[in-house]
Tab-separated table of N, CA and C in Angstrom:
chain	number	residue	atom	x	y	z
A	268	UNK	N	-18.977	-49.993	-14.547
A	268	UNK	CA	-18.164	-48.751	-15.181
A	268	UNK	C	-19.099	-47.636	-14.400
A	269	UNK	N	-19.998	-47.672	-13.564
A	269	UNK	CA	-21.026	-46.416	-12.920
A	269	UNK	C	-19.748	-46.211	-11.961
A	270	UNK	N	-19.349	-47.346	-10.944
A	270	UNK	CA	-18.913	-47.298	-9.803
A	270	UNK	C	-17.416	-46.932	-10.212
A	271	UNK	N	-16.844	-47.139	-11.018
A	271	UNK	CA	-15.329	-46.611	-11.477
A	271	UNK	C	-15.559	-45.119	-11.757
A	272	UNK	N	-15.992	-44.491	-12.631
A	272	UNK	CA	-16.474	-43.303	-12.906
A	272	UNK	C	-16.659	-42.457	-11.260
A	273	UNK	N	-17.115	-43.042	-10.571
A	273	UNK	CA	-17.222	-42.336	-9.026
A	273	UNK	C	-15.992	-42.188	-8.305
A	274	UNK	N	-15.584	-43.476	-8.612
A	274	UNK	CA	-14.226	-43.535	-7.826
A	274	UNK	C	-13.500	-42.379	-8.319
A	275	UNK	N	-13.287	-42.430	-9.827
A	275	UNK	CA	-12.389	-41.625	-10.513
A	275	UNK	C	-12.558	-40.186	-10.067
A	276	UNK	N	-13.967	-39.658	-9.954
A	276	UNK	CA	-14.410	-38.351	-9.498
A	276	UNK	C	-13.943	-38.148	-8.087
A	277	UNK	N	-14.082	-38.821	-7.263
A	277	UNK	CA	-13.682	-38.597	-5.809
A	277	UNK	C	-12.333	-38.329	-5.505
A	278	UNK	N	-11.663	-38.958	-6.698
A	278	UNK	CA	-10.164	-38.677	-6.723
A	278	UNK	C	-9.586	-37.463	-6.795
A	279	UNK	N	-10.428	-37.352	-8.306
A	279	UNK	CA	-9.777	-36.052	-8.719
A	279	UNK	C	-10.774	-34.777	-8.189
A	280	UNK	N	-12.102	-34.834	-7.500
A	280	UNK	CA	-12.245	-33.548	-7.274
A	280	UNK	C	-11.552	-33.016	-5.806
A	281	UNK	N	-11.123	-33.668	-4.797
A	281	UNK	CA	-9.925	-32.891	-3.938
A	281	UNK	C	-9.014	-32.222	-4.392
A	282	UNK	N	-8.082	-32.530	-5.343
A	282	UNK	CA	-7.373	-31.689	-5.864
A	282	UNK	C	-7.428	-30.439	-6.711
A	283	UNK	N	-8.856	-30.797	-7.555
A	283	UNK	CA	-9.486	-29.728	-8.128
A	283	UNK	C	-9.887	-28.501	-7.294
A	284	UNK	N	-10.689	-28.834	-6.211
A	284	UNK	CA	-11.107	-28.279	-5.366
A	284	UNK	C	-10.206	-27.498	-4.767
A	285	UNK	N	-9.112	-28.089	-4.260
A	285	UNK	CA	-8.199	-27.215	-3.644
A	285	UNK	C	-7.268	-26.053	-4.215
A	286	UNK	N	-7.461	-26.478	-5.786
A	286	UNK	CA	-6.605	-25.710	-6.646
A	286	UNK	C	-7.484	-24.341	-7.000
A	287	UNK	N	-8.660	-24.572	-7.021
A	287	UNK	CA	-9.887	-23.448	-7.289
A	287	UNK	C	-10.060	-22.690	-6.077
A	288	UNK	N	-9.917	-23.243	-5.049
A	288	UNK	CA	-9.522	-22.257	-3.787
A	288	UNK	C	-8.410	-21.631	-3.382
A	289	UNK	N	-7.362	-21.981	-3.887
A	289	UNK	CA	-6.087	-21.931	-4.023
A	289	UNK	C	-6.014	-20.325	-4.933
A	290	UNK	N	-6.508	-20.709	-5.962
A	290	UNK	CA	-6.568	-19.211	-7.045
A	290	UNK	C	-7.540	-18.663	-6.927
A	291	UNK	N	-8.467	-18.750	-5.879
A	291	UNK	CA	-9.272	-17.739	-5.179
A	291	UNK	C	-8.566	-16.791	-4.156
A	292	UNK	N	-8.046	-17.551	-3.395
A	292	UNK	CA	-6.975	-16.889	-2.244
A	292	UNK	C	-6.155	-16.063	-2.845
A	293	UNK	N	-5.340	-16.747	-3.794
A	293	UNK	CA	-4.474	-15.968	-4.680
A	293	UNK	C	-4.879	-14.486	-5.053
A	294	UNK	N	-6.145	-14.318	-5.363
A	294	UNK	CA	-6.729	-13.620	-6.187
A	294	UNK	C	-7.134	-12.148	-5.531
A	295	UNK	N	-7.611	-12.881	-4.255
A	295	UNK	CA	-7.776	-12.018	-3.253
A	295	UNK	C	-6.941	-10.962	-2.711
A	296	UNK	N	-5.658	-12.027	-2.366
A	296	UNK	CA	-4.683	-11.430	-1.798
A	296	UNK	C	-3.894	-10.186	-3.225
A	297	UNK	N	-3.649	-10.432	-4.274
A	297	UNK	CA	-3.742	-9.646	-5.231
A	297	UNK	C	-4.790	-8.458	-5.077
A	298	UNK	N	-5.819	-8.507	-4.747
A	298	UNK	CA	-6.974	-7.696	-4.963
A	298	UNK	C	-6.619	-6.580	-3.843
A	299	UNK	N	-6.016	-7.267	-2.452
A	299	UNK	CA	-5.970	-6.408	-1.342
A	299	UNK	C	-4.667	-5.439	-1.530
A	300	UNK	N	-3.779	-5.855	-1.795
A	300	UNK	CA	-2.444	-5.288	-2.333
A	300	UNK	C	-2.463	-4.679	-3.164
A	301	UNK	N	-3.547	-4.521	-4.120
A	301	UNK	CA	-3.959	-3.418	-4.971
A	301	UNK	C	-4.391	-1.981	-4.680
A	302	UNK	N	-5.635	-2.531	-3.965
A	302	UNK	CA	-6.445	-1.625	-3.172
A	302	UNK	C	-5.381	-1.024	-1.899
A	303	UNK	N	-4.482	-1.427	-1.639
A	303	UNK	CA	-3.463	-0.753	-0.445
A	303	UNK	C	-2.716	0.086	-1.225
A	304	UNK	N	-2.227	-0.542	-2.350
A	304	UNK	CA	-1.210	0.484	-2.926
A	304	UNK	C	-1.796	2.126	-3.749
A	305	UNK	N	-3.322	1.626	-4.477
A	305	UNK	CA	-4.244	2.626	-4.575
A	305	UNK	C	-4.033	3.365	-3.290
A	306	UNK	N	-4.471	3.029	-2.259
A	306	UNK	CA	-4.825	3.987	-1.167
A	306	UNK	C	-3.665	4.958	-0.805
A	307	UNK	N	-2.577	4.340	-0.994
A	307	UNK	CA	-1.229	4.904	-0.798
A	307	UNK	C	-1.052	6.551	-1.769
A	308	UNK	N	-1.301	5.736	-3.002
A	308	UNK	CA	-1.205	6.251	-3.857
A	308	UNK	C	-1.909	7.805	-3.855
A	309	UNK	N	-3.121	7.496	-3.368
A	309	UNK	CA	-4.277	8.867	-3.121
A	309	UNK	C	-3.765	9.912	-2.193
A	310	UNK	N	-3.539	9.222	-1.432
A	310	UNK	CA	-2.709	9.708	0.161
A	310	UNK	C	-1.545	10.676	-0.358
A	311	UNK	N	-0.821	10.196	-0.886
A	311	UNK	CA	0.489	10.565	-1.518
A	311	UNK	C	0.095	12.185	-2.481
A	312	UNK	N	-0.698	11.928	-3.714
A	312	UNK	CA	-1.322	12.716	-4.251
A	312	UNK	C	-1.917	14.098	-3.544
A	313	UNK	N	-2.621	13.787	-2.514
A	313	UNK	CA	-3.174	14.182	-2.046
A	313	UNK	C	-2.440	15.413	-1.040
A	314	UNK	N	-1.322	14.972	-0.541
A	314	UNK	CA	-0.339	15.268	0.352
A	314	UNK	C	0.666	16.370	-0.561
A	315	UNK	N	0.972	15.952	-1.638
A	315	UNK	CA	1.831	16.602	-2.723
A	315	UNK	C	1.449	17.894	-3.018
A	316	UNK	N	0.227	18.262	-3.059
A	316	UNK	CA	-0.193	19.373	-3.189
A	316	UNK	C	0.093	20.628	-2.032
A	317	UNK	N	0.509	19.840	-1.089
A	317	UNK	CA	1.057	20.864	0.360
A	317	UNK	C	2.350	20.923	0.659
A	318	UNK	N	2.940	22.100	1.262
A	318	UNK	CA	4.353	22.096	1.716
A	318	UNK	C	4.033	21.031	2.768
A	319	UNK	N	5.479	20.479	3.527
A	319	UNK	CA	5.544	20.018	4.469
A	319	UNK	C	5.485	20.729	5.503
A	320	UNK	N	5.807	22.407	5.384
A	320	UNK	CA	6.036	23.306	6.537
A	320	UNK	C	4.766	24.088	6.693
A	321	UNK	N	3.558	23.928	5.618
A	321	UNK	CA	2.251	24.416	5.973
A	321	UNK	C	1.734	24.086	7.382
A	322	UNK	N	1.570	25.086	8.051
A	322	UNK	CA	1.001	24.887	9.530
A	322	UNK	C	-0.460	23.971	9.389
A	323	UNK	N	-0.965	23.968	8.190
A	323	UNK	CA	-2.475	23.328	7.974
A	323	UNK	C	-2.104	21.982	7.469
A	324	UNK	N	-0.665	21.432	7.615
A	324	UNK	CA	-0.474	20.295	6.985
A	324	UNK	C	-1.485	18.803	6.970
A	325	UNK	N	-2.124	18.181	6.194
A	325	UNK	CA	-3.250	17.476	6.574
A	325	UNK	C	-2.949	15.862	6.746
A	326	UNK	N	-1.812	15.754	7.653
A	326	UNK	CA	-1.516	14.700	7.578
A	326	UNK	C	-2.822	13.255	8.100
A	327	UNK	N	-3.502	13.845	9.202
A	327	UNK	CA	-4.628	13.077	9.636
A	327	UNK	C	-5.660	12.674	8.379
A	328	UNK	N	-5.832	13.889	7.569
A	328	UNK	CA	-6.746	13.515	6.445
A	328	UNK	C	-6.202	12.859	5.431
A	329	UNK	N	-5.129	12.584	5.273
A	329	UNK	CA	-4.317	11.732	4.528
A	329	UNK	C	-4.491	10.263	5.076
A	330	UNK	N	-4.182	10.273	6.352
A	330	UNK	CA	-4.445	8.936	6.532
A	330	UNK	C	-5.619	8.311	6.654
A	331	UNK	N	-6.921	9.159	6.860
A	331	UNK	CA	-8.164	9.123	6.488
A	331	UNK	C	-8.102	8.575	4.945
A	332	UNK	N	-7.918	9.455	4.354
A	332	UNK	CA	-8.251	9.152	2.901
A	332	UNK	C	-7.559	7.682	2.545
A	333	UNK	N	-6.405	7.641	3.182
A	333	UNK	CA	-5.656	6.017	2.789
A	333	UNK	C	-6.614	4.852	3.084
A	334	UNK	N	-7.400	5.019	4.270
A	334	UNK	CA	-7.761	3.892	5.204
A	334	UNK	C	-9.209	3.939	4.471
A	335	UNK	N	-10.115	5.151	4.407
A	335	UNK	CA	-11.170	5.223	4.094
A	335	UNK	C	-11.548	5.593	2.957
A	336	UNK	N	-10.757	6.273	2.189
A	336	UNK	CA	-10.833	6.835	0.784
A	336	UNK	C	-11.994	8.078	0.684
A	337	UNK	N	-11.562	8.665	1.951
A	337	UNK	CA	-12.065	10.112	2.469
A	337	UNK	C	-11.259	10.640	3.217
A	338	UNK	N	-11.114	12.045	3.010
A	338	UNK	CA	-9.845	12.735	3.596
A	338	UNK	C	-10.659	13.324	5.192
A	339	UNK	N	-12.257	12.861	5.316
A	339	UNK	CA	-13.174	12.982	6.442
A	339	UNK	C	-13.200	11.764	7.067
A	340	UNK	N	-12.489	11.412	7.952
A	340	UNK	CA	-12.804	10.462	8.934
A	340	UNK	C	-14.170	9.861	9.031
A	341	UNK	N	-14.673	8.795	8.567
A	341	UNK	CA	-15.878	8.800	9.250
A	341	UNK	C	-16.451	8.908	11.101
A	342	UNK	N	-17.577	9.481	11.406
A	342	UNK	CA	-17.318	9.449	12.742
A	342	UNK	C	-18.192	7.959	13.221
A	343	UNK	N	-17.506	7.493	14.236
A	343	UNK	CA	-17.699	5.995	14.792
A	343	UNK	C	-16.730	4.990	14.502
A	344	UNK	N	-17.578	4.177	13.929
A	344	UNK	CA	-16.682	3.035	13.217
A	344	UNK	C	-16.983	3.019	11.749
A	345	UNK	N	-15.874	3.681	11.096
A	345	UNK	CA	-16.319	3.557	9.369
A	345	UNK	C	-15.896	2.229	8.743
A	346	UNK	N	-15.926	1.958	7.700
A	346	UNK	CA	-15.890	0.701	6.832
A	346	UNK	C	-14.772	0.846	6.111
A	347	UNK	N	-13.486	0.446	6.597
A	347	UNK	CA	-12.097	0.661	5.927
A	347	UNK	C	-12.243	0.265	4.453
A	348	UNK	N	-11.394	0.643	3.274
A	348	UNK	CA	-11.044	0.129	2.322
A	348	UNK	C	-11.023	-1.531	2.112
A	349	UNK	N	-9.799	-1.682	3.142
A	349	UNK	CA	-9.729	-3.200	3.218
A	349	UNK	C	-9.915	-3.330	4.745
A	350	UNK	N	-10.389	-4.618	5.231
A	350	UNK	CA	-10.451	-5.443	6.289
A	350	UNK	C	-9.313	-5.271	6.922
A	351	UNK	N	-9.273	-4.399	8.250
A	351	UNK	CA	-7.869	-4.550	9.074
A	351	UNK	C	-7.179	-3.371	9.030
A	352	UNK	N	-7.354	-2.561	8.044
A	352	UNK	CA	-6.403	-1.523	7.550
A	352	UNK	C	-7.170	-0.613	8.819
A	353	UNK	N	-6.073	0.295	9.239
A	353	UNK	CA	-6.474	0.899	10.442
A	353	UNK	C	-5.097	2.547	10.097
A	354	UNK	N	-5.736	3.743	10.711
A	354	UNK	CA	-5.346	4.989	10.301
A	354	UNK	C	-3.795	4.806	11.216
A	355	UNK	N	-3.378	4.071	12.053
A	355	UNK	CA	-2.104	3.701	12.945
A	355	UNK	C	-1.021	3.049	11.931
A	356	UNK	N	-1.298	2.715	10.730
A	356	UNK	CA	-0.759	1.697	9.969
A	356	UNK	C	-0.125	2.856	8.576
A	357	UNK	N	-0.761	4.007	8.921
A	357	UNK	CA	-0.382	4.601	7.857
A	357	UNK	C	1.004	5.533	8.238
A	358	UNK	N	2.053	5.911	7.510
A	358	UNK	CA	3.089	6.719	7.931
A	358	UNK	C	3.230	7.462	6.818
A	359	UNK	N	3.627	8.642	7.510
A	359	UNK	CA	4.023	9.854	6.324
A	359	UNK	C	5.165	10.340	6.716
A	360	UNK	N	6.031	10.318	5.315
A	360	UNK	CA	7.294	10.680	5.462
A	360	UNK	C	7.393	11.862	4.353
A	361	UNK	N	8.052	12.789	4.896
A	361	UNK	CA	8.870	13.912	4.051
A	361	UNK	C	9.679	15.019	4.888
A	362	UNK	N	9.982	15.874	4.230
A	362	UNK	CA	10.761	16.743	5.019
A	362	UNK	C	11.352	17.255	6.147
A	363	UNK	N	9.746	17.292	6.677
A	363	UNK	CA	9.405	17.724	8.103
A	363	UNK	C	9.293	16.358	8.845
A	364	UNK	N	8.704	15.438	8.383
A	364	UNK	CA	8.294	14.613	9.385
A	364	UNK	C	9.043	13.011	8.940
A	365	UNK	N	9.815	12.518	9.489
A	365	UNK	CA	10.569	11.649	9.503
A	365	UNK	C	10.673	10.463	10.489
A	366	UNK	N	9.736	10.642	11.422
A	366	UNK	CA	9.517	9.595	12.566
A	366	UNK	C	9.009	8.055	11.667
A	367	UNK	N	9.606	7.335	12.282
A	367	UNK	CA	9.336	5.786	11.293
A	367	UNK	C	9.776	5.698	9.702
A	368	UNK	N	10.659	6.511	9.204
A	368	UNK	CA	11.170	6.673	7.908
A	368	UNK	C	12.539	6.016	7.685
A	369	UNK	N	12.682	5.108	8.392
A	369	UNK	CA	14.157	4.326	8.130
A	369	UNK	C	14.293	2.771	7.689
A	370	UNK	N	13.195	2.831	7.011
A	370	UNK	CA	13.241	1.346	6.396
A	370	UNK	C	14.071	1.266	5.049
A	371	UNK	N	14.117	0.240	4.880
A	371	UNK	CA	15.317	0.062	3.499
A	371	UNK	C	14.355	0.635	2.174
A	372	UNK	N	13.053	0.557	2.493
A	372	UNK	CA	11.926	0.865	1.379
A	372	UNK	C	12.032	2.445	1.206
A	373	UNK	N	12.656	3.251	2.537
A	373	UNK	CA	12.433	4.744	1.983
A	373	UNK	C	13.348	5.227	1.412
A	374	UNK	N	13.035	6.310	0.732
A	374	UNK	CA	14.193	7.493	-0.063
A	374	UNK	C	15.319	7.550	0.876
A	375	UNK	N	16.794	7.680	0.706
A	375	UNK	CA	17.302	8.208	1.617
A	375	UNK	C	17.374	9.661	1.968
A	376	UNK	N	16.559	10.635	1.251
A	376	UNK	CA	16.532	11.717	1.575
A	376	UNK	C	15.129	12.105	1.053
A	377	UNK	N	14.498	12.873	1.709
A	377	UNK	CA	13.394	13.488	1.590
A	377	UNK	C	12.949	15.019	1.209
A	378	UNK	N	14.266	15.871	1.513
A	378	UNK	CA	14.293	17.275	1.062
A	378	UNK	C	15.373	17.676	0.155
A	379	UNK	N	15.514	18.372	-0.827
A	379	UNK	CA	16.907	18.754	-1.603
A	379	UNK	C	17.014	17.780	-2.348
A	380	UNK	N	16.077	17.030	-2.936
A	380	UNK	CA	16.906	15.899	-3.658
A	380	UNK	C	16.903	16.470	-5.225
A	381	UNK	N	18.300	16.173	-5.881
A	381	UNK	CA	18.947	17.156	-6.647
A	381	UNK	C	18.400	16.992	-8.111
A	382	UNK	N	18.260	17.727	-8.807
A	382	UNK	CA	17.062	17.701	-10.207
A	382	UNK	C	18.149	18.225	-11.156
A	383	UNK	N	18.137	17.932	-12.661
A	383	UNK	CA	19.189	18.570	-13.466
A	383	UNK	C	18.285	19.407	-14.578
A	384	UNK	N	18.965	20.498	-15.075
A	384	UNK	CA	18.282	20.866	-16.140
A	384	UNK	C	18.340	19.920	-17.563
A	385	UNK	N	18.105	20.718	-18.485
A	385	UNK	CA	17.502	20.286	-19.630
A	385	UNK	C	19.055	19.295	-20.468
A	386	UNK	N	20.459	19.976	-19.847
A	386	UNK	CA	21.847	19.529	-20.279
A	386	UNK	C	22.214	18.606	-19.294
A	387	UNK	N	21.468	17.951	-18.546
A	387	UNK	CA	21.649	17.307	-17.120
A	387	UNK	C	22.655	17.823	-16.456
A	388	UNK	N	22.837	19.003	-16.050
A	388	UNK	CA	23.222	19.353	-15.238
A	388	UNK	C	23.845	20.689	-15.670
A	389	UNK	N	24.423	21.728	-14.815
A	389	UNK	CA	24.944	22.963	-15.310
A	389	UNK	C	26.183	22.511	-16.026
A	390	UNK	N	27.114	23.947	-16.525
A	390	UNK	CA	28.305	23.352	-17.003
A	390	UNK	C	29.104	22.830	-16.465
A	391	UNK	N	29.249	22.759	-15.270
A	391	UNK	CA	30.089	22.369	-14.289
A	391	UNK	C	29.582	20.877	-13.792
A	392	UNK	N	28.540	20.399	-14.606
A	392	UNK	CA	27.836	19.239	-14.254
A	392	UNK	C	27.088	18.977	-12.711
A	393	UNK	N	27.082	19.944	-12.089
A	393	UNK	CA	26.491	20.104	-10.562
A	393	UNK	C	24.446	20.332	-10.658
A	394	UNK	N	23.998	19.995	-10.161
A	394	UNK	CA	22.439	20.133	-10.175
A	394	UNK	C	22.146	21.559	-10.069
A	395	UNK	N	21.034	21.518	-10.663
A	395	UNK	CA	20.478	23.323	-10.973
A	395	UNK	C	19.340	23.647	-9.779
A	396	UNK	N	18.933	22.611	-9.417
A	396	UNK	CA	17.565	22.703	-8.244
A	396	UNK	C	17.456	21.607	-7.280
A	397	UNK	N	16.421	21.670	-6.765
A	397	UNK	CA	16.089	20.619	-5.590
A	397	UNK	C	14.709	20.589	-5.851
A	398	UNK	N	13.967	19.372	-5.363
A	398	UNK	CA	12.351	18.978	-4.947
A	398	UNK	C	12.401	18.766	-3.774
A	399	UNK	N	11.280	18.827	-3.035
A	399	UNK	CA	10.790	17.832	-1.834
A	399	UNK	C	10.417	16.716	-2.498
A	400	UNK	N	10.205	15.686	-1.404
A	400	UNK	CA	9.318	14.431	-1.436
A	400	UNK	C	8.369	13.975	-0.689
A	401	UNK	N	7.409	13.693	-0.697
A	401	UNK	CA	6.675	13.108	0.363
A	401	UNK	C	6.192	11.360	-0.164
A	402	UNK	N	6.275	10.981	1.313
A	402	UNK	CA	6.444	9.491	0.838
A	402	UNK	C	5.042	9.061	1.715
A	403	UNK	N	3.721	8.097	1.382
A	403	UNK	CA	2.623	7.525	2.337
A	403	UNK	C	3.297	6.401	2.113
A	404	UNK	N	2.788	5.371	3.184
A	404	UNK	CA	3.509	3.987	3.588
A	404	UNK	C	2.713	3.250	4.651
A	405	UNK	N	1.772	2.141	4.339
A	405	UNK	CA	1.556	1.089	5.063
A	405	UNK	C	2.396	0.324	5.382
A	406	UNK	N	2.161	0.340	6.751
A	406	UNK	CA	3.375	-0.414	7.193
A	406	UNK	C	2.687	-1.557	8.299
A	407	UNK	N	3.120	-2.813	8.052
A	407	UNK	CA	2.272	-3.882	9.144
A	407	UNK	C	0.970	-4.435	8.913
A	408	UNK	N	0.832	-4.325	7.700
A	408	UNK	CA	-0.826	-4.925	7.513
A	408	UNK	C	-1.151	-6.175	7.225
A	409	UNK	N	-1.817	-6.894	7.941
A	409	UNK	CA	-1.851	-7.919	7.894
A	409	UNK	C	-3.304	-8.944	7.246
A	410	UNK	N	-2.753	-9.700	6.382
A	410	UNK	CA	-3.250	-10.296	4.892
A	410	UNK	C	-4.646	-10.711	6.031
A	411	UNK	N	-6.095	-10.698	5.352
A	411	UNK	CA	-7.156	-11.416	6.238
A	411	UNK	C	-7.673	-12.431	5.013
A	412	UNK	N	-7.456	-14.026	5.638
A	412	UNK	CA	-7.615	-14.834	3.869
A	412	UNK	C	-9.400	-15.042	4.281
A	413	UNK	N	-9.626	-15.628	3.136
A	413	UNK	CA	-10.998	-16.164	2.815
A	413	UNK	C	-11.364	-17.106	3.810
A	414	UNK	N	-10.654	-17.943	3.824
A	414	UNK	CA	-10.620	-19.745	4.640
A	414	UNK	C	-9.300	-19.520	5.388
A	415	UNK	N	-9.424	-20.201	6.509
A	415	UNK	CA	-8.070	-20.581	7.249
A	415	UNK	C	-7.554	-21.800	7.182
A	416	UNK	N	-8.218	-22.479	5.869
A	416	UNK	CA	-7.875	-24.136	5.660
A	416	UNK	C	-6.024	-23.830	4.955
A	417	UNK	N	-5.902	-22.620	4.440
A	417	UNK	CA	-4.301	-22.682	3.701
A	417	UNK	C	-3.318	-21.446	4.637
A	418	UNK	N	-3.880	-21.555	6.026
A	418	UNK	CA	-2.907	-21.153	7.406
A	418	UNK	C	-2.534	-19.858	6.725
A	419	UNK	N	-3.117	-18.664	6.399
A	419	UNK	CA	-2.518	-17.560	5.889
A	419	UNK	C	-2.897	-16.366	6.670
A	420	UNK	N	-3.071	-16.836	8.069
A	420	UNK	CA	-3.432	-15.902	8.779
A	420	UNK	C	-2.525	-14.746	9.671
A	421	UNK	N	-1.109	-15.354	9.464
A	421	UNK	CA	-0.042	-14.585	9.932
A	421	UNK	C	0.983	-13.480	8.899
A	422	UNK	N	0.220	-13.835	7.772
A	422	UNK	CA	1.041	-13.493	6.599
A	422	UNK	C	0.700	-11.714	6.437
A	423	UNK	N	2.092	-11.252	6.679
A	423	UNK	CA	2.177	-9.785	6.518
A	423	UNK	C	2.875	-9.370	5.740
A	424	UNK	N	1.993	-8.022	5.018
A	424	UNK	CA	2.392	-7.362	3.834
A	424	UNK	C	3.803	-6.969	3.919
A	425	UNK	N	4.470	-6.951	3.146
A	425	UNK	CA	5.670	-5.961	3.137
A	425	UNK	C	5.263	-4.721	3.104
A	426	UNK	N	6.334	-3.459	3.199
A	426	UNK	CA	5.302	-2.171	3.551
A	426	UNK	C	5.188	-1.834	2.068
A	427	UNK	N	4.071	-1.177	1.697
A	427	UNK	CA	3.506	-0.638	0.456
A	427	UNK	C	3.333	1.000	0.729
A	428	UNK	N	4.310	1.227	-0.741
A	428	UNK	CA	4.644	2.849	-0.283
A	428	UNK	C	4.244	3.528	-1.411
A	429	UNK	N	4.240	5.059	-1.660
A	429	UNK	CA	4.128	5.699	-2.712
A	429	UNK	C	4.960	6.979	-2.543
A	430	UNK	N	6.032	7.492	-3.302
A	430	UNK	CA	6.863	8.683	-3.185
A	430	UNK	C	6.471	9.327	-4.109
A	431	UNK	N	5.832	10.710	-4.167
A	431	UNK	CA	5.918	11.690	-4.901
A	431	UNK	C	6.174	13.055	-4.385
A	432	UNK	N	6.746	13.887	-5.839
A	432	UNK	CA	7.046	14.944	-5.612
A	432	UNK	C	6.013	15.794	-5.076
A	433	UNK	N	6.517	16.868	-4.076
A	433	UNK	CA	5.469	17.665	-3.147
A	433	UNK	C	5.781	19.348	-4.062
A	434	UNK	N	4.979	19.844	-3.515
A	434	UNK	CA	4.862	21.108	-4.167
A	434	UNK	C	5.817	21.946	-3.377
A	435	UNK	N	6.342	23.038	-4.222
A	435	UNK	CA	7.311	23.567	-3.750
A	435	UNK	C	7.242	25.040	-3.909
């Protein structure tokens, strides 16, 4: 009987271990994705307080905020919020900065987006004002797995972005 229990345990332990590692890997991927989403949200919120035409428009500071969690990039080699994230992966799109902003995930326009009054338009149904938008996007982030067993080294997240209303 003891031998039968050992054989049954040996048969069951491999799938259970594989299942546990899979759940851990999936949880880590979700954690990294959420950390990246939060970093774009923080950077977009930071840039939303500036006009895109402001001479002191802090794109570099927003990139540092998205990568390191601090608007001042650490000197030397700082530790990013998520392993493998670099400032070159952070793209800022707004009314004045449209380089690399032609993905399907991007809004069709960043300046003069129509807004409506409380009656959903003027008496003729036309928009009564406009706003500017700012988008902070992480492009090309490659997932770094816990274990190479699942062969996820080549997994690249799709664009992770946040769009917010910018100061006017």
